[in-house]
Short mmCIF file of C-alpha atoms in Angstrom, two decimals:
data_model
loop_
_atom_site.label_atom_id
_atom_site.label_comp_id
_atom_site.label_asym_id
_atom_site.label_seq_id
_atom_site.Cartn_x
_atom_site.Cartn_y
_atom_site.Cartn_z
CA MET A 1 49.90 -17.41 52.33
CA PRO A 2 48.48 -16.37 55.81
CA ALA A 3 44.69 -16.76 55.93
CA GLU A 4 44.09 -12.83 56.61
CA ASP A 5 45.95 -12.23 53.26
CA GLY A 6 43.72 -14.64 51.60
CA VAL A 7 40.39 -12.96 52.84
CA ASP A 8 42.19 -9.44 51.88
CA VAL A 9 42.51 -10.66 48.48
CA VAL A 10 38.97 -11.97 48.26
CA ALA A 11 37.52 -8.94 49.55
CA GLU A 12 39.46 -6.71 46.66
CA ASP A 13 38.32 -8.89 44.04
CA THR A 14 35.01 -8.93 45.03
CA GLN A 15 35.16 -4.87 44.98
CA GLN A 16 36.66 -4.79 41.57
CA ALA A 17 33.92 -6.89 40.51
CA GLN A 18 31.19 -4.66 41.95
CA ARG A 19 33.01 -1.62 40.29
CA GLY A 20 33.14 -3.46 36.92
CA ASP A 21 29.33 -3.99 37.21
CA GLU A 22 28.74 -0.15 37.95
CA VAL A 23 30.81 0.80 35.13
CA LYS A 24 29.05 -1.46 33.04
CA LYS A 25 25.46 -0.25 34.01
CA GLY A 26 26.62 2.97 33.77
CA SER A 27 27.75 2.37 30.46
CA PHE A 28 24.62 0.64 29.12
CA TRP A 29 22.42 3.79 30.46
CA ARG A 30 24.84 6.20 28.72
CA GLU A 31 24.37 4.29 25.44
CA LEU A 32 20.78 3.37 25.73
CA PRO A 33 19.85 6.91 23.91
CA VAL A 34 22.62 6.34 21.19
CA LEU A 35 20.83 2.78 20.61
CA ILE A 36 17.08 4.23 20.50
CA VAL A 37 18.28 7.06 18.21
CA ALA A 38 20.03 4.42 15.66
CA ALA A 39 17.19 2.23 15.93
CA LEU A 40 14.84 5.02 14.77
CA LEU A 41 16.97 6.40 11.95
CA LEU A 42 17.29 2.57 10.69
CA ALA A 43 13.25 2.29 11.03
CA LEU A 44 13.10 5.27 9.22
CA LEU A 45 15.39 4.26 6.76
CA ILE A 46 13.80 0.97 6.02
CA LYS A 47 10.30 2.78 6.13
CA SER A 48 11.13 5.12 3.66
CA PHE A 49 12.81 3.06 0.89
CA VAL A 50 12.18 -0.88 1.23
CA VAL A 51 9.15 -2.13 3.58
CA GLN A 52 6.47 -0.36 5.73
CA ALA A 53 3.98 -1.69 7.99
CA PHE A 54 0.31 -0.14 7.84
CA TYR A 55 -2.58 -0.30 9.90
CA ILE A 56 -5.80 -1.21 8.19
CA PRO A 57 -8.47 1.42 9.53
CA SER A 58 -11.74 0.34 7.95
CA GLU A 59 -13.82 -2.22 6.49
CA SER A 60 -13.28 -1.48 3.26
CA MET A 61 -11.37 -4.35 2.07
CA GLU A 62 -13.27 -6.96 3.83
CA ASN A 63 -12.82 -9.97 4.05
CA THR A 64 -9.35 -9.87 2.55
CA LEU A 65 -7.93 -7.45 5.21
CA LEU A 66 -10.03 -6.98 8.46
CA LYS A 67 -10.39 -3.54 10.20
CA ASN A 68 -6.98 -3.16 12.88
CA ASP A 69 -5.26 -5.70 10.45
CA ARG A 70 -1.51 -4.91 10.13
CA VAL A 71 0.15 -5.53 6.32
CA LEU A 72 3.58 -5.29 5.07
CA VAL A 73 4.10 -2.95 1.97
CA ASN A 74 6.82 -3.60 -0.45
CA LYS A 75 8.22 -0.04 -2.00
CA LEU A 76 10.67 -1.71 -3.91
CA VAL A 77 8.44 -3.94 -6.13
CA TYR A 78 7.49 -1.34 -8.68
CA ARG A 79 10.93 -0.42 -9.60
CA VAL A 80 11.31 -3.86 -11.12
CA ARG A 81 7.88 -4.13 -12.63
CA ASP A 82 4.78 -2.63 -13.32
CA ILE A 83 1.52 -2.34 -11.14
CA GLU A 84 -0.77 -5.10 -12.18
CA ARG A 85 -4.26 -5.58 -12.27
CA GLY A 86 -5.34 -7.57 -9.10
CA ASP A 87 -2.37 -5.78 -6.48
CA VAL A 88 -3.50 -4.78 -3.18
CA VAL A 89 -1.86 -0.93 -3.28
CA VAL A 90 -1.29 1.63 -0.70
CA PHE A 91 -1.27 4.91 -1.86
CA ASN A 92 -1.50 8.48 -0.91
CA GLY A 93 -4.50 10.58 -1.35
CA VAL A 94 -3.38 14.08 -0.50
CA ASP A 95 -5.03 16.70 -2.68
CA SER A 96 -7.51 13.85 -3.69
CA TRP A 97 -9.60 11.74 -2.00
CA ASP A 98 -10.67 12.88 1.51
CA PRO A 99 -9.46 10.84 4.38
CA GLU A 100 -11.39 7.23 5.32
CA ILE A 101 -10.80 8.42 9.02
CA GLN A 102 -10.40 11.85 10.69
CA LEU A 103 -7.58 12.34 13.10
CA GLY A 104 -7.17 15.40 15.12
CA ALA A 105 -4.00 17.43 15.27
CA PRO A 106 -1.42 16.09 17.93
CA SER A 107 -1.88 18.42 20.94
CA ASN A 108 2.13 18.73 21.41
CA PRO A 109 5.31 18.02 19.69
CA ILE A 110 5.69 14.74 21.83
CA ALA A 111 2.52 13.39 20.73
CA GLY A 112 3.35 14.11 17.28
CA PHE A 113 6.50 12.41 17.61
CA PHE A 114 4.99 9.58 19.23
CA ARG A 115 2.00 9.13 15.95
CA TRP A 116 4.88 9.32 13.76
CA VAL A 117 6.52 6.37 15.33
CA GLY A 118 3.45 4.48 15.84
CA ASN A 119 2.86 5.18 12.26
CA ALA A 120 6.18 3.88 11.06
CA PHE A 121 5.41 0.79 12.65
CA GLY A 122 1.75 0.28 11.43
CA VAL A 123 0.21 0.83 14.85
CA VAL A 124 -1.80 3.72 14.16
CA PRO A 125 -3.18 4.62 10.79
CA GLY A 126 -2.03 7.52 8.33
CA GLU A 127 -4.95 9.91 7.68
CA LYS A 128 -4.51 10.19 4.30
CA ASP A 129 -3.13 6.87 3.50
CA TYR A 130 -5.85 4.18 1.46
CA ILE A 131 -5.65 0.71 0.75
CA LYS A 132 -7.42 -0.75 -2.61
CA ARG A 133 -7.13 -3.43 -5.17
CA VAL A 134 -6.20 -2.46 -8.67
CA ILE A 135 -8.97 -3.13 -11.16
CA GLY A 136 -7.89 -1.28 -14.17
CA VAL A 137 -4.36 0.00 -15.38
CA PRO A 138 -3.77 2.61 -17.97
CA GLY A 139 -5.68 2.08 -21.03
CA ASP A 140 -8.11 -0.42 -19.50
CA LYS A 141 -11.84 0.10 -20.28
CA VAL A 142 -13.21 -0.84 -16.73
CA LYS A 143 -17.21 -1.30 -17.32
CA CYS A 144 -20.10 -2.02 -14.65
CA CYS A 145 -21.63 -4.53 -15.36
CA ASP A 146 -22.25 -7.16 -18.01
CA ALA A 147 -25.52 -9.25 -18.25
CA SER A 148 -24.52 -11.24 -15.34
CA GLY A 149 -23.74 -8.31 -12.97
CA ARG A 150 -19.76 -8.77 -13.30
CA ILE A 151 -17.10 -5.91 -13.67
CA THR A 152 -15.49 -6.36 -17.14
CA VAL A 153 -12.19 -4.94 -18.12
CA ASN A 154 -11.38 -4.58 -21.83
CA GLY A 155 -14.37 -6.86 -22.52
CA THR A 156 -13.35 -9.63 -20.41
CA PRO A 157 -15.50 -10.17 -17.03
CA LEU A 158 -13.92 -10.71 -13.86
CA ASP A 159 -14.85 -13.43 -11.40
CA GLU A 160 -14.38 -11.61 -8.18
CA SER A 161 -15.68 -14.62 -5.89
CA SER A 162 -12.87 -15.38 -4.27
CA TYR A 163 -12.24 -12.05 -2.72
CA LEU A 164 -15.42 -9.85 -2.72
CA TYR A 165 -17.24 -9.55 0.26
CA PRO A 166 -19.87 -12.13 0.74
CA GLY A 167 -23.37 -10.92 -0.11
CA ASP A 168 -21.78 -7.78 -2.22
CA ARG A 169 -22.34 -7.28 -5.60
CA PRO A 170 -19.56 -6.47 -7.94
CA GLY A 171 -20.67 -2.95 -8.53
CA SER A 172 -23.08 -2.24 -5.84
CA PRO A 173 -24.29 -0.12 -4.40
CA LEU A 174 -23.05 3.17 -6.24
CA PRO A 175 -22.73 4.55 -8.22
CA GLY A 176 -24.93 2.35 -10.48
CA PRO A 177 -23.44 1.64 -14.08
CA PHE A 178 -20.54 3.08 -15.07
CA GLN A 179 -17.71 2.58 -17.96
CA VAL A 180 -14.52 4.47 -17.86
CA THR A 181 -11.28 4.24 -20.06
CA VAL A 182 -8.13 4.65 -17.33
CA PRO A 183 -5.95 7.64 -18.39
CA PRO A 184 -2.20 7.10 -19.01
CA GLY A 185 -0.60 7.31 -15.60
CA ARG A 186 -3.45 6.72 -13.17
CA LEU A 187 -5.13 3.43 -11.92
CA TRP A 188 -8.94 2.48 -11.37
CA VAL A 189 -8.71 1.20 -7.87
CA MET A 190 -11.87 -0.69 -6.15
CA GLY A 191 -12.31 -2.14 -2.31
CA ASP A 192 -13.43 -5.82 -2.05
CA HIS A 193 -16.20 -4.50 0.40
CA ARG A 194 -18.31 -2.86 -2.33
CA SER A 195 -21.07 -2.09 -0.29
CA VAL A 196 -19.10 0.24 2.22
CA SER A 197 -16.11 1.17 0.08
CA LEU A 198 -15.80 4.90 -0.92
CA ASP A 199 -13.33 4.06 -3.83
CA SER A 200 -13.05 5.04 -7.48
CA ARG A 201 -16.69 4.72 -8.24
CA ALA A 202 -17.57 7.39 -5.61
CA HIS A 203 -14.78 9.84 -7.26
CA GLN A 204 -15.78 9.80 -10.65
CA GLU A 205 -16.77 13.76 -10.51
CA ASP A 206 -13.28 14.38 -9.12
CA PRO A 207 -10.26 15.31 -11.35
CA GLY A 208 -9.09 12.19 -13.02
CA GLY A 209 -12.60 10.69 -12.91
CA GLY A 210 -11.87 8.58 -10.09
CA THR A 211 -8.63 7.11 -10.98
CA ILE A 212 -5.43 7.85 -8.72
CA PRO A 213 -2.26 8.86 -10.09
CA ILE A 214 0.62 6.03 -10.08
CA ASP A 215 2.92 8.47 -8.59
CA LYS A 216 0.96 8.48 -5.38
CA VAL A 217 1.25 4.63 -4.96
CA ILE A 218 3.42 4.08 -2.25
CA GLY A 219 3.93 0.33 -2.74
CA ARG A 220 1.99 -3.32 -2.86
CA ALA A 221 0.43 -4.91 0.33
CA PHE A 222 2.27 -8.27 0.41
CA VAL A 223 1.52 -10.00 3.63
CA ILE A 224 -0.62 -9.82 6.88
CA VAL A 225 1.40 -10.15 9.88
CA TRP A 226 -0.78 -8.92 12.61
CA PRO A 227 -2.78 -10.63 14.13
CA PHE A 228 -0.90 -13.79 14.09
CA GLY A 229 -4.02 -15.99 13.59
CA ARG A 230 -4.52 -14.12 10.31
CA ALA A 231 -0.71 -13.87 9.35
CA GLY A 232 -0.77 -14.79 5.37
CA ILE A 233 0.48 -13.60 1.72
CA LEU A 234 -1.79 -11.44 -0.26
CA PRO A 235 -1.53 -13.00 -3.82
CA ILE A 236 -2.96 -11.56 -7.02
CA PRO A 237 -6.28 -13.61 -7.76
CA GLN A 238 -6.22 -15.79 -10.39
CA THR A 239 -8.86 -14.00 -12.53
CA PHE A 240 -6.80 -11.13 -13.46
CA ALA A 241 -4.12 -14.03 -15.38
CA GLN A 242 -7.07 -14.24 -18.18
CA PRO A 243 -4.83 -13.99 -21.19
CA ALA A 244 -8.03 -11.95 -22.87
CA LEU A 245 -7.32 -8.97 -20.57
CA HIS A 246 -3.65 -8.50 -21.36
CA ALA A 247 -4.33 -9.26 -25.20
CA ALA A 248 -7.16 -6.30 -25.09
CA ALA A 249 -4.90 -3.71 -23.41
CA GLY A 250 -1.88 -4.81 -25.44
CA ALA A 251 -3.78 -4.16 -28.74
CA VAL A 252 -4.72 -0.70 -27.42
CA PRO A 253 -1.27 1.19 -28.30
CA LEU A 254 -1.49 -0.76 -31.76
CA VAL A 255 -4.81 0.27 -32.76
CA ALA A 256 -3.96 3.75 -31.66
CA GLY A 257 -0.53 3.72 -33.78
CA PHE A 258 -2.83 2.44 -36.88
CA ALA A 259 -5.46 5.03 -36.12
CA GLY A 260 -2.66 8.11 -35.78
CA ALA A 261 -0.91 6.45 -39.01
CA VAL A 262 -3.83 6.63 -41.19
CA PRO A 263 -4.14 10.42 -41.55
CA LEU A 264 -0.36 10.81 -41.96
CA ILE A 265 -0.29 8.19 -45.18
CA ALA A 266 -3.45 9.93 -46.59
CA LEU A 267 -1.62 13.60 -46.07
CA ARG A 268 1.68 12.12 -47.96
CA ARG A 269 -0.50 10.73 -50.88
CA ARG A 270 -2.08 14.02 -51.34
CA MET A 271 1.35 15.93 -51.26
CA MET A 272 2.90 13.47 -53.86
CA ARG A 273 -0.13 13.90 -56.06
CA ARG A 274 0.46 17.47 -56.14
#
């Protein structure tokens, strides 16, 4: 092959390679918006049904959760089990509690979109989302406090030393002594930093007596993911595993059943005598 032909072949191959690179680059930029939209749709599906990141906006759960921490919330867990005492839950306070932080309205649709994206990925807080620890489930009698200053549930004192903020008393500083029976379909929740947490104690004059609806619970916070130095799981404290808690709660429906049966039996006997 003449040298000139070899040079022409190399030049043609180089030009084809350059055109191929240009086509790939053009294809990438055309596909990029589709990839972004697909990623956002996938994130929305995951956020809506499986797991969601949440930003911690306040000190109400210190030192378990610090301000600016990010946690992952499992949205499926309560489809397979009931909410348990000791769970750290995120719930929506719409038409219930005032927001812990005040966020101004987005200045324009673009700002609103980026706020939504930030909320979806746990970069910015949700104005009406709260995170607290479940202390009482339906039927529980929650009382503050016993002779040793401890919160009791169904007459059983809780040892909260593993998660309570150092120096805080279990029921301090407000609203003082209280005793509530958690209604059906609702929860009694409290922050771990009791001296700054505006939790169920501070809402006893509201409808529900400070309790929150179970159907407003978004999911269970199960792990800290940011900052990396604080990454770790959020287990249920051992004090909530006391058999007396569950025995007392399990006895409530039984006692109620007996209480309801006694008048019926008396009525039946009276009718038989007649």
